[in-house]
XYZ file of C-alpha atoms in Angstrom:
568
model
C -54.131 -16.212 -10.216
C -52.068 -13.011 -9.858
C -50.300 -11.252 -12.700
C -46.762 -12.295 -11.781
C -47.739 -15.964 -11.528
C -49.339 -15.842 -14.964
C -46.248 -14.069 -16.317
C -43.939 -16.681 -14.755
C -46.011 -19.522 -16.277
C -45.647 -17.810 -19.633
C -41.861 -17.633 -19.173
C -41.780 -21.340 -18.270
C -43.902 -22.198 -21.297
C -41.289 -20.616 -23.562
C -38.466 -22.447 -21.760
C -35.616 -22.331 -24.290
C -36.325 -18.798 -25.486
C -36.696 -17.495 -21.925
C -33.519 -19.303 -20.841
C -31.456 -17.770 -23.640
C -32.855 -14.315 -22.895
C -32.049 -14.649 -19.181
C -28.578 -16.045 -19.993
C -27.640 -13.178 -22.298
C -28.859 -10.618 -19.790
C -27.157 -12.364 -16.858
C -23.817 -12.379 -18.684
C -24.158 -8.666 -19.327
C -25.040 -7.948 -15.692
C -22.161 -10.138 -14.537
C -19.747 -7.956 -16.505
C -21.353 -4.765 -15.231
C -21.238 -5.821 -11.574
C -17.691 -7.149 -11.855
C -16.388 -3.976 -13.510
C -18.176 -1.628 -11.108
C -17.162 -3.486 -7.960
C -13.512 -4.019 -8.947
C -13.062 -0.435 -10.080
C -14.869 0.936 -7.050
C -12.942 -1.081 -4.477
C -9.564 -0.449 -6.117
C -10.303 3.266 -6.484
C -11.398 3.528 -2.864
C -8.222 1.845 -1.680
C -6.051 4.275 -3.640
C -8.100 7.303 -2.622
C -7.997 6.308 1.036
C -4.214 6.245 0.800
C -4.201 9.841 -0.436
C -4.720 11.005 3.148
C -1.320 9.734 4.270
C 0.248 10.947 7.450
C 3.074 12.525 5.443
C 3.296 14.994 2.592
C 6.824 14.485 1.244
C 8.433 11.332 -0.096
C 12.214 11.272 -0.659
C 13.971 8.513 -2.580
C 16.443 7.755 -5.344
C 16.014 9.795 -8.489
C 13.728 8.141 -10.999
C 10.047 8.408 -11.853
C 7.586 9.978 -9.435
C 4.984 7.306 -10.159
C 7.482 4.522 -9.544
C 8.644 6.056 -6.247
C 5.056 6.524 -5.072
C 3.881 3.070 -6.111
C 6.856 1.388 -4.428
C 7.072 3.361 -1.179
C 3.425 4.318 -0.596
C 1.471 1.383 -2.012
C 4.267 -1.236 -1.879
C 3.395 -2.428 -5.371
C 6.473 -1.650 -7.494
C 10.130 -2.545 -6.869
C 12.364 0.344 -5.774
C 14.828 1.780 -8.277
C 17.741 2.278 -5.885
C 18.587 3.257 -2.315
C 19.988 6.533 -0.984
C 22.581 7.105 1.781
C 21.410 6.853 5.377
C 22.837 10.333 5.960
C 19.876 11.714 4.007
C 17.636 10.475 6.804
C 19.829 12.203 9.392
C 19.538 15.467 7.456
C 15.938 15.652 8.715
C 16.714 14.502 12.273
C 16.958 16.667 15.373
C 20.107 17.148 17.434
C 19.416 14.377 19.934
C 18.573 11.803 17.285
C 21.636 12.655 15.188
C 24.029 12.376 18.124
C 22.517 9.049 19.117
C 22.842 7.717 15.567
C 26.397 9.008 15.084
C 27.656 6.877 17.948
C 27.283 3.998 15.497
C 29.603 5.357 12.812
C 33.066 4.367 11.673
C 34.201 7.983 11.724
C 33.127 8.481 15.337
C 34.800 5.361 16.653
C 37.943 5.838 14.580
C 38.368 9.370 15.881
C 37.850 8.023 19.383
C 40.643 5.508 18.799
C 42.974 8.212 17.515
C 42.375 10.360 20.578
C 42.829 7.345 22.835
C 46.215 6.686 21.256
C 47.357 10.247 21.915
C 46.005 10.155 25.452
C 47.733 6.870 26.248
C 51.042 8.124 24.899
C 50.767 11.317 26.949
C 49.800 9.514 30.124
C 52.574 6.960 29.788
C 55.164 9.741 29.842
C 53.486 11.904 32.507
C 52.969 11.800 36.258
C 49.805 9.780 35.813
C 51.692 7.020 34.092
C 51.339 4.742 37.077
C 47.610 5.146 37.027
C 47.171 5.524 33.290
C 43.977 3.531 33.395
C 42.350 6.200 35.557
C 43.773 8.984 33.419
C 42.461 7.313 30.295
C 38.963 7.139 31.734
C 38.999 10.790 32.788
C 40.158 12.013 29.386
C 37.852 9.704 27.423
C 34.830 10.848 29.425
C 35.140 14.372 28.069
C 36.119 13.437 24.528
C 32.737 12.563 23.075
C 31.474 16.115 22.780
C 34.690 17.239 21.096
C 34.430 14.348 18.641
C 30.874 15.279 17.743
C 31.819 18.933 17.424
C 34.809 18.162 15.220
C 32.646 16.111 12.876
C 29.998 18.869 12.851
C 27.273 16.530 14.058
C 26.644 18.338 17.306
C 23.875 20.365 15.643
C 20.525 19.393 14.198
C 20.043 18.316 10.578
C 19.909 20.879 7.818
C 16.181 20.294 7.276
C 15.171 19.500 10.867
C 13.240 22.744 11.328
C 11.162 21.918 8.261
C 9.772 18.592 9.388
C 7.450 17.232 12.033
C 8.164 13.538 11.431
C 10.660 11.602 9.316
C 10.540 7.813 9.013
C 12.947 5.709 6.923
C 11.826 2.560 5.134
C 13.789 -0.174 3.371
C 12.330 -2.443 0.706
C 13.576 -5.373 -1.331
C 12.787 -8.429 0.805
C 9.734 -10.688 0.855
C 8.347 -13.410 3.049
C 7.010 -16.494 1.273
C 4.135 -18.357 2.898
C 4.807 -21.942 1.869
C 1.283 -23.049 2.783
C -0.491 -20.644 0.425
C 2.455 -19.870 -1.889
C 1.801 -16.178 -1.306
C 4.498 -13.507 -1.273
C 4.286 -10.683 1.255
C 6.515 -7.628 1.113
C 8.848 -6.949 4.030
C 9.403 -3.338 5.062
C 12.355 -2.407 7.232
C 11.562 0.616 9.391
C 11.814 2.116 12.855
C 9.319 1.835 15.749
C 8.269 5.424 14.979
C 6.346 4.034 11.992
C 3.707 2.920 14.484
C 4.057 5.641 17.124
C 4.469 8.800 15.022
C 2.993 8.057 11.600
C -0.709 8.906 11.318
C -3.168 7.338 8.903
C -5.109 10.561 8.455
C -3.705 14.008 9.152
C -7.174 15.436 9.800
C -8.134 12.911 12.479
C -4.593 12.089 13.698
C -5.610 8.414 13.642
C -2.659 6.080 14.183
C -2.058 2.374 13.763
C -3.598 0.138 16.397
C -2.717 -3.404 17.390
C -5.126 -6.326 17.512
C -2.513 -8.310 19.421
C 0.925 -7.657 20.821
C 2.916 -4.462 20.418
C 5.198 -2.517 18.126
C 8.735 -3.843 17.861
C 11.464 -2.164 19.888
C 14.721 -0.767 18.555
C 16.489 -3.288 20.776
C 14.923 -5.980 22.907
C 16.779 -7.988 25.537
C 15.094 -11.228 24.441
C 15.014 -10.868 20.660
C 17.757 -8.325 20.044
C 17.184 -6.410 16.807
C 15.065 -9.164 15.296
C 11.428 -8.309 15.971
C 8.624 -7.908 13.439
C 5.044 -6.680 13.178
C 2.578 -8.025 10.602
C -0.390 -6.393 8.905
C -3.933 -7.639 9.381
C -4.211 -9.098 5.870
C -0.955 -11.014 6.311
C -2.156 -12.472 9.604
C -5.540 -13.435 8.166
C -4.128 -15.136 5.089
C -1.026 -16.783 6.547
C -2.220 -17.670 10.039
C 0.899 -16.175 11.639
C 0.529 -15.404 15.322
C 2.466 -13.791 18.155
C 5.657 -15.712 18.904
C 6.066 -17.212 15.426
C 9.267 -16.611 13.492
C 9.804 -15.749 9.840
C 12.823 -15.818 7.541
C 12.726 -13.150 4.808
C 13.784 -13.840 1.233
C 16.294 -11.429 -0.282
C 14.833 -10.017 -3.490
C 11.753 -11.022 -5.440
C 11.054 -14.732 -4.777
C 10.028 -15.122 -8.430
C 13.432 -13.956 -9.690
C 16.486 -16.163 -10.128
C 18.727 -14.046 -7.890
C 16.675 -14.357 -4.713
C 17.826 -16.340 -1.686
C 16.574 -17.075 1.813
C 18.067 -15.141 4.720
C 19.139 -17.375 7.590
C 17.809 -14.862 10.095
C 14.733 -15.361 12.272
C 12.483 -12.425 13.079
C 10.036 -12.846 15.958
C 6.432 -11.735 15.486
C 5.597 -9.429 18.402
C 2.568 -7.568 17.035
C -0.444 -7.952 14.731
C -2.010 -4.731 13.467
C -5.691 -3.895 13.369
C -7.107 -3.488 9.838
C -6.349 0.060 8.723
C -7.576 0.059 5.131
C -4.070 1.063 4.025
C -1.320 -0.761 2.087
C 0.315 -1.515 5.445
C -2.291 -4.237 6.042
C -0.537 -6.540 3.569
C 3.070 -6.037 4.703
C 5.442 -7.400 7.305
C 7.432 -4.744 9.154
C 10.940 -5.595 10.328
C 13.116 -3.697 12.761
C 15.405 -1.687 10.494
C 18.426 -2.451 12.709
C 17.927 -6.167 12.110
C 17.197 -5.503 8.437
C 20.587 -3.792 8.063
C 22.435 -6.731 9.606
C 21.130 -9.286 7.096
C 23.294 -10.404 4.198
C 23.194 -8.166 1.143
C 21.887 -5.100 2.975
C 25.179 -3.251 3.471
C 27.315 -0.944 1.366
C 30.939 -1.935 0.881
C 33.571 0.514 2.109
C 36.579 1.205 -0.141
C 39.698 -0.837 0.666
C 41.812 2.189 1.558
C 39.265 3.198 4.186
C 39.352 -0.265 5.724
C 43.146 -0.281 5.782
C 43.183 3.116 7.474
C 40.912 1.824 10.222
C 43.020 -1.300 10.651
C 46.131 0.837 11.025
C 44.530 2.973 13.710
C 43.372 -0.125 15.576
C 46.865 -1.582 15.484
C 48.452 1.606 16.811
C 45.974 1.766 19.662
C 46.492 -1.850 20.609
C 50.269 -1.480 20.455
C 50.120 1.377 22.937
C 47.710 -0.408 25.230
C 49.761 -3.609 25.203
C 53.062 -1.765 25.631
C 54.570 -2.916 22.410
C 52.517 -5.979 21.515
C 51.859 -5.961 17.753
C 48.563 -6.996 16.196
C 48.204 -8.293 12.654
C 46.185 -6.312 10.110
C 44.610 -9.372 8.584
C 40.892 -9.951 8.964
C 40.401 -6.499 10.442
C 36.744 -5.618 10.036
C 35.209 -2.193 10.226
C 31.959 -3.780 11.366
C 33.343 -4.066 14.914
C 33.731 -0.308 15.255
C 30.576 0.445 17.151
C 29.879 1.763 20.601
C 29.616 -0.659 23.547
C 26.471 -2.764 23.555
C 24.728 -4.682 20.757
C 26.605 -4.531 17.450
C 24.904 -2.324 14.874
C 25.748 -1.663 11.266
C 27.917 1.480 10.969
C 26.181 4.536 9.533
C 28.527 4.678 6.543
C 27.383 1.220 5.446
C 23.675 1.972 5.628
C 21.189 2.884 2.921
C 17.464 3.571 2.928
C 14.941 3.130 0.147
C 12.889 6.206 0.956
C 11.910 8.685 3.640
C 8.336 9.436 4.708
C 8.310 13.072 5.793
C 5.531 15.039 7.405
C 6.355 18.715 7.064
C 5.415 21.438 9.470
C 2.212 23.183 8.370
C 2.060 26.906 9.071
C -0.628 28.597 11.146
C -2.197 29.776 7.898
C -2.623 26.148 6.791
C -0.218 26.552 3.875
C 2.099 23.621 3.176
C 5.225 25.663 2.512
C 7.421 22.603 3.090
C 5.732 20.772 0.245
C 6.351 23.769 -1.996
C 9.973 24.606 -1.199
C 11.638 21.415 0.049
C 11.360 19.224 -3.104
C 13.204 21.722 -5.359
C 16.114 21.889 -2.903
C 16.386 18.116 -2.727
C 16.032 17.737 -6.490
C 18.965 20.079 -7.112
C 21.228 17.994 -4.847
C 21.382 19.875 -1.541
C 21.391 16.581 0.380
C 24.810 15.643 -1.021
C 26.374 18.096 1.427
C 25.538 15.655 4.232
C 28.030 13.087 2.883
C 31.206 15.089 3.604
C 31.359 14.287 7.328
C 33.175 10.947 7.089
C 36.402 9.783 5.406
C 34.896 6.350 4.797
C 33.633 6.305 1.238
C 31.430 3.510 -0.116
C 32.530 1.738 -3.263
C 29.305 2.782 -4.955
C 26.407 4.918 -3.855
C 23.321 6.468 -5.398
C 23.590 10.102 -4.329
C 20.977 11.619 -6.649
C 17.701 11.974 -4.757
C 14.276 13.354 -5.544
C 11.317 14.488 -3.473
C 7.672 14.221 -4.448
C 4.353 15.062 -2.872
C 2.546 11.689 -2.884
C -0.887 13.311 -2.660
C -0.229 15.272 -5.841
C 1.204 12.212 -7.582
C -1.809 10.041 -6.756
C -4.195 12.829 -7.776
C -2.320 13.163 -11.063
C -2.407 9.390 -11.485
C -6.189 9.393 -11.163
C -6.614 12.351 -13.496
C -4.283 10.902 -16.142
C -5.060 7.192 -16.020
C -7.700 6.020 -13.547
C -10.497 8.515 -14.257
C -10.392 8.058 -18.074
C -10.442 4.297 -17.575
C -13.360 4.703 -15.184
C -15.298 6.737 -17.751
C -14.614 4.175 -20.472
C -15.721 1.335 -18.207
C -18.890 3.156 -17.204
C -19.761 3.784 -20.850
C -19.092 0.124 -21.569
C -21.341 -1.006 -18.733
C -24.065 1.365 -19.913
C -23.919 -0.171 -23.380
C -24.071 -3.654 -21.865
C -27.170 -2.722 -19.865
C -28.866 -1.313 -22.951
C -28.039 -4.394 -25.021
C -29.261 -6.643 -22.212
C -32.540 -4.762 -22.042
C -33.004 -4.932 -25.786
C -32.667 -8.707 -25.520
C -35.882 -8.657 -23.481
C -37.600 -6.683 -26.217
C -36.387 -9.100 -28.877
C -37.346 -12.164 -26.844
C -40.872 -11.010 -26.042
C -41.550 -9.429 -29.428
C -40.449 -12.535 -31.337
C -42.920 -14.591 -29.324
C -45.836 -12.261 -30.024
C -46.838 -13.928 -33.290
C -47.143 -17.252 -31.457
C -48.962 -15.710 -28.497
C -51.694 -13.729 -30.212
C -54.065 -16.695 -29.943
C -53.146 -17.090 -26.256
C -53.832 -13.397 -25.621
C -57.143 -13.600 -27.490
C -58.229 -16.529 -25.299
C -57.430 -14.526 -22.148
C -59.424 -11.621 -23.484
C -62.340 -13.932 -24.343
C -62.258 -15.309 -20.793
C -62.724 -11.826 -19.394
C -59.228 -10.381 -19.081
C -59.230 -6.675 -19.752
C -56.817 -4.945 -22.123
C -55.116 -3.360 -19.111
C -54.619 -6.726 -17.461
C -53.070 -8.145 -20.626
C -50.795 -5.101 -20.766
C -49.718 -5.625 -17.135
C -49.073 -9.339 -17.724
C -46.686 -8.529 -20.562
C -44.891 -5.887 -18.481
C -44.713 -8.311 -15.533
C -43.092 -10.883 -17.796
C -40.488 -8.327 -18.842
C -39.838 -7.372 -15.197
C -39.502 -11.014 -14.101
C -37.013 -11.710 -16.870
C -34.972 -8.677 -15.795
C -35.117 -9.548 -12.085
C -34.104 -13.172 -12.661
C -31.265 -12.226 -14.971
C -30.190 -9.414 -12.627
C -29.956 -11.638 -9.543
C -28.123 -14.397 -11.429
C -25.780 -11.837 -13.006
C -25.066 -10.141 -9.656
C -24.166 -13.451 -8.002
C -22.086 -14.496 -11.022
C -20.274 -11.140 -11.014
C -19.231 -11.482 -7.391
C -18.298 -15.120 -7.942
C -16.060 -13.955 -10.796
C -14.457 -11.332 -8.549
C -13.852 -13.923 -5.856
C -12.300 -16.299 -8.386
C -10.020 -13.489 -9.607
C -9.208 -12.196 -6.124
C -5.694 -13.681 -6.069
C -4.838 -12.102 -9.422
C -6.302 -8.755 -8.327
C -4.333 -8.886 -5.084
C -1.075 -9.631 -6.896
C -1.558 -6.755 -9.327
C -3.007 -4.134 -6.977
C -2.363 -5.466 -3.484
C -6.089 -5.257 -2.710
C -8.055 -8.187 -1.347
C -11.614 -8.799 -2.547
C -14.177 -11.017 -0.876
C -17.379 -12.433 -2.340
C -19.592 -9.896 -0.561
C -17.381 -6.831 -1.096
C -19.484 -4.107 -2.699
C -18.386 -1.080 -4.652
C -18.104 1.974 -2.350
C -21.328 3.892 -1.775
C -21.954 7.168 -3.549
C -24.501 9.938 -2.826
C -27.738 9.854 -4.807
C -27.031 13.495 -5.645
C -24.783 12.236 -8.475
C -27.743 10.621 -10.259
C -29.382 12.378 -13.220
C -32.381 14.374 -12.061
C -31.240 14.248 -8.438
C -31.986 17.953 -8.105
C -35.678 17.021 -7.918
C -35.137 14.673 -4.961
C -35.755 15.786 -1.375
C -32.628 16.927 0.455
C -32.556 13.935 2.800
C -32.836 11.530 -0.124
C -30.158 13.159 -2.287
C -27.736 12.919 0.653
C -28.266 9.159 0.958
C -25.410 6.917 -0.162
C -25.934 3.712 -2.120
C -23.462 1.337 -3.731
C -23.733 1.789 -7.511
C -23.881 -1.960 -8.081
C -27.026 -2.148 -5.935
C -28.599 0.245 -8.417
C -27.894 -2.041 -11.364
C -30.881 -4.339 -10.848
C -33.420 -1.522 -10.256
C -31.983 0.232 -13.299
C -32.324 -2.943 -15.324
C -35.953 -3.347 -14.216
C -36.665 0.216 -15.308
C -35.115 -0.473 -18.699
C -37.096 -3.720 -18.910
C -40.315 -1.771 -18.362
C -39.350 0.714 -21.056
C -38.478 -1.930 -23.649
C -41.440 -4.103 -22.621
C -43.942 -1.350 -23.341
C -43.894 -1.911 -27.096
C -44.782 -5.642 -27.048
C -47.205 -4.955 -24.194
C -49.017 -2.315 -26.261
C -49.009 -4.715 -29.196
C -50.714 -7.282 -26.951
C -53.076 -4.576 -25.698
C -54.197 -3.893 -29.274
C -54.667 -7.541 -30.238
C -57.947 -8.085 -32.116
C -59.748 -10.895 -30.287
C -62.049 -12.073 -33.083
C -59.329 -12.038 -35.712
C -56.854 -13.905 -33.496
C -59.400 -16.527 -32.418
C -60.312 -17.075 -36.058
C -56.749 -18.137 -36.752
């Protein structure tokens, strides 16, 4: 009979005592594994997001942690929105001119010029063909309108940035089947085409199915959506399905369901980023939903109505139109109706600055102070249409620095405390082996003496006792490891709600190089470079501790006096 079989029979013989020893150790290992795996997976998720494809985050003035957690990790609610003009301050000339065609100021100025042109043509030689004259004059008016409003040039910070992407938060989609809430993010198609997941590798989002939504689609209009991989896996949504977002947090009393259908046109590949658990809506459709617009002051609306009436009177040769029910929302360029620029807001801007040839991020150093002191407010003077209320104070942060500071201030100290706690648990668990075996020694001296009398050597008795200690540790370690992962799986919904990170039963803590272990300097180079998940080292570590604490009772058994013990 081999040593381990004898040791296992001994454990079975002391059933209750062995069971309690294994139980206490297993509970300790369960806590260790659960703490290590949860902390490791959460930390990895946050650290992976530190290599964003942008280095500046602009949003409403508040706390830098709150802005980062809401706009980078999609975990916290946004404080406030900022004017859409702040986005255009980082846009190039072409993009600004294209956006300005959807502004109240642009269309109103066009109407004023049309009125003057019609009056002039009616009195001139082209009066008989005023329609043709109107077309000729209107064709050349657009550039003058843009020039007059000073939007013919690029944005004030255009030369500083490589990419700028607006996002809007505040809506959720509720999966009735699982009662899960998923955050909706309003953004532009450039989120998928220009944003990179890692600046070093230039890796971008990929699609498992479908495509990115378009700014305007002939079939779906502005109402297309893309869903993250985690959303698709948990909800079962597929290409062609429709969703209706909920305005505000579904758990709050003020939330309500939007009566707007968005069509799923794309499902993203897993990226390991917070985007996996979000639904992305076309920002143009997002703007057109109820509760997503700024109100324009009454005097501005009346001014527009007056200009419309004058134009219509001239066109109809004296026919008068009533001012009632005049809406500024209709003042857009021909084609699909879009929300006017003056009525738009964005939650934040994801900005990738231009990095110099020397590798220095000068944008990250000099742009935030300018934004913090209010330079962006100068972009609001272009239009006479003033919103009733607007959050003009903005701030800019470097999300990489904020996350690094977050780890240094909060996460790393918590990690150290948890590691010390797990170390204490391991030590206490190992001592339980010592206590269990040592307490049984007085009852087992006769048993040991019989083995010695039957020919077992002192060394064999010593090895049997150590084998018993190792078997107790292995059994408790395996049970504790399984129980720890079962606990994580049972808590996965709570963990996902608090951190946005999904955990499966077999998810291990991220691997770490063996070089971090004590005494690793004595390991061969190839071995120290190996990476192992720290939770996979728990059981071997426990076995080592079991050997150390099992030495004392084993030596006590080794020294047992055969004649004296048999005499008892």
